[in-house]
Short mmCIF file of C-alpha atoms and ligand atoms in Angstrom, two decimals:
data_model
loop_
_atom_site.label_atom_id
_atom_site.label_comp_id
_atom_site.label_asym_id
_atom_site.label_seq_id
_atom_site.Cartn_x
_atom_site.Cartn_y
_atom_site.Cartn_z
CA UNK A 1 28.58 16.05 10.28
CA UNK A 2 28.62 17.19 6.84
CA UNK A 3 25.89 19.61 5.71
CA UNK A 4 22.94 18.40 4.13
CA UNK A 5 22.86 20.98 1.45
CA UNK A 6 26.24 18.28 -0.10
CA UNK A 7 23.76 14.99 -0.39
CA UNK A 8 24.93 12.82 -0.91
CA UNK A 9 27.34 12.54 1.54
CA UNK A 10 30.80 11.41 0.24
CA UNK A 11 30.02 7.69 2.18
CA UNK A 12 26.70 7.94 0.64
CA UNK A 13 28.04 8.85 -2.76
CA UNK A 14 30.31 5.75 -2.95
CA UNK A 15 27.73 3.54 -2.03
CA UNK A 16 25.48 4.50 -4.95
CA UNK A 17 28.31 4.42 -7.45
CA UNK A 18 28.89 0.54 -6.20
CA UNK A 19 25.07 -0.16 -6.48
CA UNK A 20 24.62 1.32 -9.96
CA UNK A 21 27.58 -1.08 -10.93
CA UNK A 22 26.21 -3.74 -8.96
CA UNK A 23 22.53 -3.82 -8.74
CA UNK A 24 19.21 -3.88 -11.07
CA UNK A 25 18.73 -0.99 -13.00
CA UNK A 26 15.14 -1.74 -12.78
CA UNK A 27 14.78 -0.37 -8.88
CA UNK A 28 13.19 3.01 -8.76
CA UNK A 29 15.27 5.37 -6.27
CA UNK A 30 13.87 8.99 -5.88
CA UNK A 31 16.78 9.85 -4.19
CA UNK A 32 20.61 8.64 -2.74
CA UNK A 33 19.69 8.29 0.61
CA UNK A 34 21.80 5.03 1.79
CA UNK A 35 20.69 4.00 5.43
CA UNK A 36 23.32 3.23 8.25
CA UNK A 37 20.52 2.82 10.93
CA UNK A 38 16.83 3.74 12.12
CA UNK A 39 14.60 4.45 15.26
CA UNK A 40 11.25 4.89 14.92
CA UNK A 41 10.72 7.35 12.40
CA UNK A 42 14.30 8.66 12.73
CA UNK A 43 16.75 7.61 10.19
CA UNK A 44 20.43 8.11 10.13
CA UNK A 45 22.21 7.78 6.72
CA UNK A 46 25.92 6.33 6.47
CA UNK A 47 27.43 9.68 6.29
CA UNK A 48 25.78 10.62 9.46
CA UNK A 49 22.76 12.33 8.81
CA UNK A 50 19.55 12.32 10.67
CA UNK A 51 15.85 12.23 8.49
CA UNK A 52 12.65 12.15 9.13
CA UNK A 53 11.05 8.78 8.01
CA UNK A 54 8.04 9.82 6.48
CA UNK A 55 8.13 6.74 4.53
CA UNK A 56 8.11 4.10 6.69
CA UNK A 57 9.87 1.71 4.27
CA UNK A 58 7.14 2.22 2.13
CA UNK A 59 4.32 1.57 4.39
CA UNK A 60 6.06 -1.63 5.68
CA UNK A 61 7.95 -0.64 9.54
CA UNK A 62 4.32 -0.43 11.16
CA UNK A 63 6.50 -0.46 14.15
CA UNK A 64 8.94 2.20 13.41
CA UNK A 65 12.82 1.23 12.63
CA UNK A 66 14.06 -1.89 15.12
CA UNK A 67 11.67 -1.65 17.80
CA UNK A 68 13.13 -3.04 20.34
CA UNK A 69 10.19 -5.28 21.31
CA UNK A 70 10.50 -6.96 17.90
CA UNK A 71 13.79 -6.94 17.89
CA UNK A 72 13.51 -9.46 20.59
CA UNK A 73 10.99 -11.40 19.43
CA UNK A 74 12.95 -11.98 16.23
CA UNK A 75 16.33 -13.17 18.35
CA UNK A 76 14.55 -15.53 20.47
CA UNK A 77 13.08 -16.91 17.42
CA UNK A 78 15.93 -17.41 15.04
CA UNK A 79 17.66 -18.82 18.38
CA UNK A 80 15.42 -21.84 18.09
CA UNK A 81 15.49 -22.38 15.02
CA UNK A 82 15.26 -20.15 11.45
CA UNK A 83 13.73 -22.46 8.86
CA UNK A 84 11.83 -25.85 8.91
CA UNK A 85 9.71 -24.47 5.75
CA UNK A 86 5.87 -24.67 7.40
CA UNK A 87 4.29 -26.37 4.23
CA UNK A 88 6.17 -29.74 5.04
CA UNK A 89 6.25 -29.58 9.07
CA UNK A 90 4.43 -27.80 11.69
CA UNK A 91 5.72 -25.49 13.97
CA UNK A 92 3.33 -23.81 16.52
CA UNK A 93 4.58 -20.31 15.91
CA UNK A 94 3.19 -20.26 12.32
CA UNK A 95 -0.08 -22.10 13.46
CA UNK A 96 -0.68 -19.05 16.33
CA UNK A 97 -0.14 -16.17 13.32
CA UNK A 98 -2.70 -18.22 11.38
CA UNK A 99 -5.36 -17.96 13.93
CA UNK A 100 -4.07 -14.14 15.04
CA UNK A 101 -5.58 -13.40 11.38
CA UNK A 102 -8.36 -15.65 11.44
CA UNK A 103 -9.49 -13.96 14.47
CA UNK A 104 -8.58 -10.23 12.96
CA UNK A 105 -9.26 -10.46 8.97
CA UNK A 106 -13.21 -8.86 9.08
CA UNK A 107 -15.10 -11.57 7.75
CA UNK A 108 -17.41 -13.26 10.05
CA UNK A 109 -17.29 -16.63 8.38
CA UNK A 110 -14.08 -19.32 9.47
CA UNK A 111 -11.42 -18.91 7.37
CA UNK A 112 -7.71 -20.38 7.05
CA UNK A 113 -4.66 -18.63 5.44
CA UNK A 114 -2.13 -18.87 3.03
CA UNK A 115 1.20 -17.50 3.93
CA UNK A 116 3.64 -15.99 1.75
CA UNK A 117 6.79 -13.98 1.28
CA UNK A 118 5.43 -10.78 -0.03
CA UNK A 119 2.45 -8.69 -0.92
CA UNK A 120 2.43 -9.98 -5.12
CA UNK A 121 3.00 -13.80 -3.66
CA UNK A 122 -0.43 -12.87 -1.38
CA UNK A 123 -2.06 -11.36 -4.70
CA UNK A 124 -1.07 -14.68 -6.53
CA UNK A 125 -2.66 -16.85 -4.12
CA UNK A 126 -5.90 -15.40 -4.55
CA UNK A 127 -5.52 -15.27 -7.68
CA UNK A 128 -4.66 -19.37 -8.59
CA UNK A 129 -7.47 -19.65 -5.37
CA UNK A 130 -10.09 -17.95 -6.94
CA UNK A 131 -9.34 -19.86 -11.01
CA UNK A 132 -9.68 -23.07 -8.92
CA UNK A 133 -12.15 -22.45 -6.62
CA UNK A 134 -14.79 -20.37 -9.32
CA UNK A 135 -13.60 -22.32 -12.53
CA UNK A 136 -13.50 -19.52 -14.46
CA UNK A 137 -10.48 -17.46 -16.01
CA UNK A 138 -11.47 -13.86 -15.87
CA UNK A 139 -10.52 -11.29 -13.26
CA UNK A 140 -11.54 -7.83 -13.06
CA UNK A 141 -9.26 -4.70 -11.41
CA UNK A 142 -8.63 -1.31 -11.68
CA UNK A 143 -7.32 1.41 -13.49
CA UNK A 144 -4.26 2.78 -11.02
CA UNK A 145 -4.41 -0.34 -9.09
CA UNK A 146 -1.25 -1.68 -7.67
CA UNK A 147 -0.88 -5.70 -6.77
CA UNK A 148 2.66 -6.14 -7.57
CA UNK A 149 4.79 -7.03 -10.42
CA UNK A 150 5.46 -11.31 -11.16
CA UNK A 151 2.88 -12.35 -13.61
CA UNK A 152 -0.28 -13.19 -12.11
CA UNK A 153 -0.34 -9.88 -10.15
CA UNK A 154 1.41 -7.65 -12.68
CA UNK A 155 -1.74 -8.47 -15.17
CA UNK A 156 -4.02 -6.90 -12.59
CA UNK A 157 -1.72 -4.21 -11.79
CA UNK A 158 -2.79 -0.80 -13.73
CA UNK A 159 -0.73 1.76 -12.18
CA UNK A 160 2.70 2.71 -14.61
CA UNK A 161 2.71 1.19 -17.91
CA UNK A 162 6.75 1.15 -17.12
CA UNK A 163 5.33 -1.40 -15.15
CA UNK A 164 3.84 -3.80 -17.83
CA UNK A 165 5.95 -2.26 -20.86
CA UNK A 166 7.95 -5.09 -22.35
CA UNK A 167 6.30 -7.64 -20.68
CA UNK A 168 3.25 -8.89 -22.51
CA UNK A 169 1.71 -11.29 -23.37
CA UNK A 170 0.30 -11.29 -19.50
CA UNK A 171 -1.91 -13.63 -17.72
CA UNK A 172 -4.67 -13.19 -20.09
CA UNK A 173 -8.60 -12.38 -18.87
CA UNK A 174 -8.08 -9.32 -16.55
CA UNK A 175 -10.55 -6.41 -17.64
CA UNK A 176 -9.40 -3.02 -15.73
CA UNK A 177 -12.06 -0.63 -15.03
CA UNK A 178 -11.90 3.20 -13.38
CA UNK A 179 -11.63 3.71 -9.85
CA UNK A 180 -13.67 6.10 -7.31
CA UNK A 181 -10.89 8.57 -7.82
CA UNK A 182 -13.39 11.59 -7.54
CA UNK A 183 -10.98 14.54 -7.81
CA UNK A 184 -10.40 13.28 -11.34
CA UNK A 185 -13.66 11.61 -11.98
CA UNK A 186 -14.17 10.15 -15.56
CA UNK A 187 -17.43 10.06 -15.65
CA UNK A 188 -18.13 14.02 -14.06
CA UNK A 189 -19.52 15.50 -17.73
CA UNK A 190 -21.89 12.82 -18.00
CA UNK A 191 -22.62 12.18 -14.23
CA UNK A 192 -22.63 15.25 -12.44
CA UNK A 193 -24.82 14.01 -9.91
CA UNK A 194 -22.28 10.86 -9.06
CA UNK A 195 -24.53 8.22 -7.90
CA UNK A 196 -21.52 6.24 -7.95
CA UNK A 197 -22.13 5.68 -11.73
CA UNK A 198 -18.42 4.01 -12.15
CA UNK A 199 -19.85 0.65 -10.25
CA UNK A 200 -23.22 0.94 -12.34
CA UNK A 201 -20.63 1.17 -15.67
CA UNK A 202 -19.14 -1.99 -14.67
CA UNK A 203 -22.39 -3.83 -15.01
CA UNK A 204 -23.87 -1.41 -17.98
CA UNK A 205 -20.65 -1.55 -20.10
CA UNK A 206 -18.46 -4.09 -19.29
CA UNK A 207 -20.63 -6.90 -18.76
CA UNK A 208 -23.05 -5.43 -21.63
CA UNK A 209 -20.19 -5.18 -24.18
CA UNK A 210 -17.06 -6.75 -23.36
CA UNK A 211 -17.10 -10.24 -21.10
CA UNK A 212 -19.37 -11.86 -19.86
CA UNK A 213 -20.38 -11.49 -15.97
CA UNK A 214 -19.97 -15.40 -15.78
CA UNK A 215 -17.14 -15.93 -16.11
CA UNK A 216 -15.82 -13.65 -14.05
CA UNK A 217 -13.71 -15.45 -10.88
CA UNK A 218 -13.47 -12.89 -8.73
CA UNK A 219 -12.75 -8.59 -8.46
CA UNK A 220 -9.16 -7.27 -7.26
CA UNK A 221 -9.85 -3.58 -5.01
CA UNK A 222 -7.40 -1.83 -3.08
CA UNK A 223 -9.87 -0.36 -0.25
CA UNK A 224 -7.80 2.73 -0.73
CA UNK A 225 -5.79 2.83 -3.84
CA UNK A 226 -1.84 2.97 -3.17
CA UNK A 227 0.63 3.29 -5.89
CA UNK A 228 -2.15 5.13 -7.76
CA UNK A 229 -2.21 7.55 -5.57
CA UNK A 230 -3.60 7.29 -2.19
CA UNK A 231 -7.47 7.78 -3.57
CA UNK A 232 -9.86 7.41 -1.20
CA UNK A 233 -13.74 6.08 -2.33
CA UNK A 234 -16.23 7.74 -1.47
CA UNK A 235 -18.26 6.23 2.06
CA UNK A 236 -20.77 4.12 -0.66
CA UNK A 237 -18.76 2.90 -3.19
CA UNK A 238 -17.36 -0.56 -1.57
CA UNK A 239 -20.67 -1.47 -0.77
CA UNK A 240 -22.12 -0.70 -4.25
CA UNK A 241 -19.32 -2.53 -5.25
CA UNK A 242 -19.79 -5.86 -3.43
CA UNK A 243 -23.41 -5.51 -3.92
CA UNK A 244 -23.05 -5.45 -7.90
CA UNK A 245 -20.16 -8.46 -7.44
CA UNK A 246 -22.68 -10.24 -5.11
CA UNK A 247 -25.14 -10.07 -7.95
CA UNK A 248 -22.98 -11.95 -10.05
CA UNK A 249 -21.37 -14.67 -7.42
CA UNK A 250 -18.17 -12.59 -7.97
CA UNK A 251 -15.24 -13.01 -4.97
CA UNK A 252 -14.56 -9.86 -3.64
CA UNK A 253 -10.83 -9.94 -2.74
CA UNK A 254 -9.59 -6.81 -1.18
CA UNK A 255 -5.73 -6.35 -1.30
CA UNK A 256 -5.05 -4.45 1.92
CA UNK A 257 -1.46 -5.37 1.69
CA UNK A 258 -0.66 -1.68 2.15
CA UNK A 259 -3.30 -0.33 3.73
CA UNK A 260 -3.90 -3.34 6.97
CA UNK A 261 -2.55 -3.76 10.15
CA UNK A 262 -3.96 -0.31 11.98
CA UNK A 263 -2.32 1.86 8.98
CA UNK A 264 -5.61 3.50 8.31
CA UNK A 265 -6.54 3.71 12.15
CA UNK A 266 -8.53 0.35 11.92
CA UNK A 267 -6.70 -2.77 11.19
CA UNK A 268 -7.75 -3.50 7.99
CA UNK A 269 -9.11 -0.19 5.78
CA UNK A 270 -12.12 -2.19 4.48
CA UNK A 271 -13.76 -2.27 8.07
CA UNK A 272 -14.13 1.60 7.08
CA UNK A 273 -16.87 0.43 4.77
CA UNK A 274 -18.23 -1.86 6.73
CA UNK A 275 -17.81 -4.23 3.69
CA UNK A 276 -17.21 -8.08 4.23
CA UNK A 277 -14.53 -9.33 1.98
CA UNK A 278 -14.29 -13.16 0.73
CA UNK A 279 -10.72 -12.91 0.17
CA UNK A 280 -7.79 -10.71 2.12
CA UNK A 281 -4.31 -10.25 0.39
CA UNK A 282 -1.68 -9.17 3.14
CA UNK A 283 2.10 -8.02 3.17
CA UNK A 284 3.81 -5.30 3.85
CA UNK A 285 3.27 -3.92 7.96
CA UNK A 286 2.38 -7.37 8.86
CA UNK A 287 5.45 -8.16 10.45
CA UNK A 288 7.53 -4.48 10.82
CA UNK A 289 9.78 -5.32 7.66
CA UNK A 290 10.35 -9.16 7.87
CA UNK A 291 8.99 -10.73 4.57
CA UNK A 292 5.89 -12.01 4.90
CA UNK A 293 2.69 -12.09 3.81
CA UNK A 294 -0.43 -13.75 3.44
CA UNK A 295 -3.34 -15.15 1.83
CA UNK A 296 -6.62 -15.37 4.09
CA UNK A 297 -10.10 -17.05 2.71
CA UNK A 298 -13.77 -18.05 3.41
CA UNK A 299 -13.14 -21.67 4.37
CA UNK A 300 -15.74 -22.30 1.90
CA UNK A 301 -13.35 -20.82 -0.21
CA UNK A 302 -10.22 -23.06 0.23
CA UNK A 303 -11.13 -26.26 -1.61
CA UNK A 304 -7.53 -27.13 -2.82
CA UNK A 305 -5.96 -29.85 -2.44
CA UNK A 306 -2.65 -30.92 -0.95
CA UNK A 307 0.34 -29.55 -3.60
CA UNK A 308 -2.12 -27.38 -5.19
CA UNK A 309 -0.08 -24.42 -4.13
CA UNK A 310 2.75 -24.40 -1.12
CA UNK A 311 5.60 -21.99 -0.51
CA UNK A 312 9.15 -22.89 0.97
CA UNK A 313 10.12 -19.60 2.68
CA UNK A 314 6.12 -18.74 3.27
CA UNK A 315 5.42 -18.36 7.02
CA UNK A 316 9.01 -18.58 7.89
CA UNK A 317 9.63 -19.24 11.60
CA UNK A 318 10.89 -15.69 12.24
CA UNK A 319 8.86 -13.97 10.08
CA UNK A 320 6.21 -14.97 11.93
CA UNK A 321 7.01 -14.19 15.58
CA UNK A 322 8.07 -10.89 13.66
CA UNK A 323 4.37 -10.64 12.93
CA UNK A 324 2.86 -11.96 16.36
CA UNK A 325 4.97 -8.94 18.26
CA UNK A 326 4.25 -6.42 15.59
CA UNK A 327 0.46 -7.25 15.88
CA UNK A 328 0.51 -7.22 19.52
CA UNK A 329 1.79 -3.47 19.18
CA UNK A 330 -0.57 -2.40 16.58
CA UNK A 331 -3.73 -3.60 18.75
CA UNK A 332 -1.92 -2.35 22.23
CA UNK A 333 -1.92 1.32 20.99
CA UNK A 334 -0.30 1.70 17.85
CA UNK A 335 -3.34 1.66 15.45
CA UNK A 336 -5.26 4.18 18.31
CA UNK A 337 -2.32 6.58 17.50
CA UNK A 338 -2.17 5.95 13.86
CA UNK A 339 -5.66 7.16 13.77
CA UNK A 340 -4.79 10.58 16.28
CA UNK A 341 -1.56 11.35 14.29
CA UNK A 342 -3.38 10.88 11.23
CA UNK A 343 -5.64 13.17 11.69
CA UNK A 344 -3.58 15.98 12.90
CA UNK A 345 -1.45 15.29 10.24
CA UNK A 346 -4.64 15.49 7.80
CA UNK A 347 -5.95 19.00 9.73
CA UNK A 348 -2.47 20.29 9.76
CA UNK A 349 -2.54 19.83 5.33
CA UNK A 350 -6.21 21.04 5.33
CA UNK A 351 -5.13 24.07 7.14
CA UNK A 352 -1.97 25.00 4.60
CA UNK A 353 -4.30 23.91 1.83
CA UNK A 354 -5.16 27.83 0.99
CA UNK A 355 -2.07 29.03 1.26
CA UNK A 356 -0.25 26.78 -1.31
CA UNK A 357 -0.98 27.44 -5.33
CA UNK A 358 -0.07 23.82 -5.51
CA UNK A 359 -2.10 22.11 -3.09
CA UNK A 360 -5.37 20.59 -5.19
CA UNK A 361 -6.25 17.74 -2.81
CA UNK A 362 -5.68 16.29 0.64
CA UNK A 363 -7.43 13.33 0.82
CA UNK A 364 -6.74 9.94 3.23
CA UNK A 365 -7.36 7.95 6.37
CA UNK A 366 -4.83 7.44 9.61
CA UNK A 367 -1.46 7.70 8.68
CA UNK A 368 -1.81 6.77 4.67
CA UNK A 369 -2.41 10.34 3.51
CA UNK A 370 -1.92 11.99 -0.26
CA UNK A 371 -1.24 15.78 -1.11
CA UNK A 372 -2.17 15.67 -4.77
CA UNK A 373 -0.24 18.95 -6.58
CA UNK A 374 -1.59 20.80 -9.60
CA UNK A 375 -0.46 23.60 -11.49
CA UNK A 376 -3.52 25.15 -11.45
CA UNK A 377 -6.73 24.63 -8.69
CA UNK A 378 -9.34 25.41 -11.27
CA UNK A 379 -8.10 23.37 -14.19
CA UNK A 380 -6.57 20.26 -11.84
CA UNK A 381 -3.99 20.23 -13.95
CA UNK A 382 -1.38 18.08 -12.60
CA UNK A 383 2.34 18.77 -11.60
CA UNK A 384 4.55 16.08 -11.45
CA UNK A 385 7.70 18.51 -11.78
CA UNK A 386 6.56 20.23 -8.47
CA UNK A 387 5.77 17.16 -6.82
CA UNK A 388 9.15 15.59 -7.99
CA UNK A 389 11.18 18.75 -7.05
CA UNK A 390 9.09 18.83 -3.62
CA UNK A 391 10.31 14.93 -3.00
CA UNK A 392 13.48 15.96 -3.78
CA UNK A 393 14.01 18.91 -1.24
CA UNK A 394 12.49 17.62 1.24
CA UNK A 395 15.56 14.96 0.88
CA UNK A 396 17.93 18.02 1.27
CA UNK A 397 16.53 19.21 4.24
CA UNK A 398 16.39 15.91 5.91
CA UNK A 399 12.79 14.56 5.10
CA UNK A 400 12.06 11.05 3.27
CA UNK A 401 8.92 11.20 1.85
CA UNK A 402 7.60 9.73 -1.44
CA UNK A 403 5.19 10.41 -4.54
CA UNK A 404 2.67 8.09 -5.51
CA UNK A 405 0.25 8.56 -9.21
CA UNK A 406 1.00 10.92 -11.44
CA UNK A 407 1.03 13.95 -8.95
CA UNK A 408 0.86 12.95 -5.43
CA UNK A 409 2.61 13.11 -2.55
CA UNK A 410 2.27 10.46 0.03
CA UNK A 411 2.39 10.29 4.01
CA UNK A 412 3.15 6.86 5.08
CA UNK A 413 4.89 7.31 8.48
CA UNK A 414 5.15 4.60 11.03
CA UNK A 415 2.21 3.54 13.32
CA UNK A 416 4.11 5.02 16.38
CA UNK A 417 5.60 7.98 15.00
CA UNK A 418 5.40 10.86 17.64
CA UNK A 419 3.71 14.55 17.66
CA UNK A 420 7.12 16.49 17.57
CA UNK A 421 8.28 13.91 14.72
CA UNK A 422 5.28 14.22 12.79
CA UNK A 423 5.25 18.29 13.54
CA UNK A 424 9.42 18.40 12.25
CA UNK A 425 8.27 16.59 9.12
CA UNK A 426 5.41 18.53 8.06
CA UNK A 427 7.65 22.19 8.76
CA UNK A 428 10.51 20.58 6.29
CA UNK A 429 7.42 19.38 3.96
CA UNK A 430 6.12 23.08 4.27
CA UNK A 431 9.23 24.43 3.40
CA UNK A 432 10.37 21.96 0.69
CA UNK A 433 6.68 23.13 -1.27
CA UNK A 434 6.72 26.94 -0.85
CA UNK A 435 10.79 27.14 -2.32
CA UNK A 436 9.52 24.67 -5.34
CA UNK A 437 6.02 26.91 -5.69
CA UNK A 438 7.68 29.71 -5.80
CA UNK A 439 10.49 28.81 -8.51
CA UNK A 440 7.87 27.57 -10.60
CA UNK A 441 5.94 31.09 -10.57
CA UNK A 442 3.01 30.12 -8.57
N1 PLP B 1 -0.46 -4.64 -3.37
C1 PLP B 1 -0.35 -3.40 -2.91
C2 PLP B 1 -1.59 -2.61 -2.59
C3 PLP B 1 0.91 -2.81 -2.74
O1 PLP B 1 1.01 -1.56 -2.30
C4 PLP B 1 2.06 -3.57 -3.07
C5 PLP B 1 3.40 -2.98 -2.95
O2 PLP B 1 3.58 -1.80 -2.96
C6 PLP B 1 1.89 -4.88 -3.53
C7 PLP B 1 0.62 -5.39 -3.67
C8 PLP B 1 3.07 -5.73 -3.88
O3 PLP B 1 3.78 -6.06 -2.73
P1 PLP B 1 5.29 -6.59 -2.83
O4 PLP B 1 6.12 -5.45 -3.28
O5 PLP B 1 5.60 -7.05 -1.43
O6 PLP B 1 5.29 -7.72 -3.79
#
């Protein structure tokens, strides 16, 4: 095996030099690490080397790499049959994962789903659903907000402007507001006492100034904000939220596309709040890395009629047994160990907290947990170069983990990932942070 201190490998190295001929430029690679195969949170890379997944295929492999129990379900499937394209035919497989997240999705009123390939396909859905259903064009979301990047969901998106930079006009009518990010609150000068003042802006500028409240359709919230960099609200602020949207016969659609299915330690984040959604935008963990995703709504909700919206690959055959299986982990004991490794993941960063210049904020819930860096405690001011250069040795010494915002690391493990996993990861993390702190004078 060749040491680690050469990635990439000279297997690896060939591979990327193909891609970069052969692929997008657009894709956003933080480091060469080209995969030969997985287990669990154990990844091997094509030149032999062994990582710990910290990343989980970006919060996707709920069920760590090829569990075997999915594995299964997935070959028994596509021995039947792979595609009969559930918009045109029934098939009961599809029909069971409908009323698997009927039964989970926390709203206590029937609902029916959409399914879809992907998280911004789920995000679209509600978004043509809510136009239709509320007859009116606006949309509100938030600054750092993440819902994916084809049209529809890119104009609610606020996370990169790489993101949205060439690609205007968008789907016009989205108004972005701030987040509950408290560590960097906007508001802290004129607000010191909080009171969740960002939801009483919404209605005291925004609807006072800029649209009207009427025509709003419906509000797009990430119960804990992803791509923008794992920010946790504070315990009151969904239910302010919904409260204020209630007001105004606003749909409150939460997109828990990364943060459902037991990632949080409850399996959807929301349920944290105790807040009822009208809408639910799934992807990602659904189905342990097989595409799909879906779109679940108030029955009330789902007035549409046949053709209004349909998907050929949505709710594929496979896909969804993949998601059946995967589900039947997370509620057997996956999202009860999501919740313990997430916390001693969480105390374990609390506890180094002191002893690292850089470390301004650990903040998260279950196994979706930030380390926000700064270059300074008191001033907050942030460090992308540290967290980059962190990211980047932690690759070297065989740990995939990613950033997320400006200045945030991000902890997205699998669901199942073990104590001595999760305890190798967080020494190479450890390590990776003090070399980089103490290059950059800290
Ligand atoms: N919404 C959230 C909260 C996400 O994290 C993502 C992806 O990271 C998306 C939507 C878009 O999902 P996809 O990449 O499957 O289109």
């Amino acid at each position: 095996m060749e040491s680690k201190t050469l990635l990439p490998g000279r297997k690896a190295k060939a591979w990327v030099e193909r891609d970069a001929a052969a692929v997008s430029p657009s894709y956003t690679r933080s480091y060469p690490f080209v995969m030969d195969h997985g287990r669990g949170s154990e990844a091997w890379d094509v030149d032999g080397h062994r990582f710990i997944d910290f990343n989980a295929g970006i919060a996707v492999t709920a069920t760590g790499h090829a569990h075997p129990a999915v594995v299964r379900a997935i070959q028994e499937q596509a021995e039947k049959f792979i595609h009969m394209s559930g918009t045109d035919f029934y098939y009961p497989v599809q029909i069971e994962l409908a009323e698997k997240l009927n039964a989970l999705v926390p709203i206590k009123e029937e609902t029916q789903v959409f399914f879809t390939n992907s998280g911004t396909e789920s995000v679209e859905a509600a978004f043509k659903l809510a136009r239709y259903r509320m007859g009116c064009p606006r949309m509100l979301a938030f600054i750092g907000a993440f819902h994916g990047r084809s049209m529809g969901s890119l104009s609610l998106t606020g996370s990169k402007y790489v993101q949205r930079k060439g690609f205007a006009p968008l789907v016009p009518g989205v108004t972005h507001v701030p987040y509950a990010y408290c560590y960097r609150c906007p508001f802290h000068l004129e607000y010191p006492s909080c009171d969740i003042y960002c939801v009483d802006y919404i209605e005291e500028t925004i609807f006072r100034y800029l649209i009207p409240a009427d025509e709003v359709a419906a509000i797009f919230v990430e119960p804990i904000q992803g791509e923008g960099g794992y920010v946790v609200p504070p315990p009151e602020w969904h239910g302010r939220l919904k409260a204020l949207m209630d007001k105004y016969d606003i749909l409150y659609v939460v997109d828990e596309i990364q943060t459902g299915f037991g990632r949080t330690g409850k399996m959807f984040a929301i349920e944290h709040w105790g807040v009822e959604p009208d809408i639910v935008c799934m992807a990602k963990g659904i189905a342990s890395g097989m595409p799909i995703g879906a779109m679940v709504a108030r029955k009330s909700l789902m007035t549409w009629e046949a053709g209004a919206h349909a998907s050929t690959f949505g709710g594929n055959p496979v896909c969804c047994a993949a998601a059946l299986e995967t589900i039947r982990l997370v509620e057997e004991n996956l999202m009860e160990n999501a919740a313990r490794m997430g916390q001693r993941i969480m105390d374990h960063l609390e506890g180094i907290k002191d002893d690292h210049p850089s470390i301004g904020d650990v903040r998260g819930k279950g196994l979706m947990i930030g380390v926000e860096l700064v270059k300074d405690k008191e001033t907050r001011e942030p460090a992308p170069e540290i967290r980059n250069e962190v990211v980047q040795r932690a690759f070297e010494k065989g740990l995939l983990i990613l950033g997320c915002g400006p200045t945030t690391v991000r902890f997205m493990p699998a669901l199942n990932i073990s104590q001595d996993v999760a305890d190798e990861g967080l020494a190479i993390f450890e390590e990776a942070l003090t070399e980089v702190e103490k290059e950059a004078g800290l």
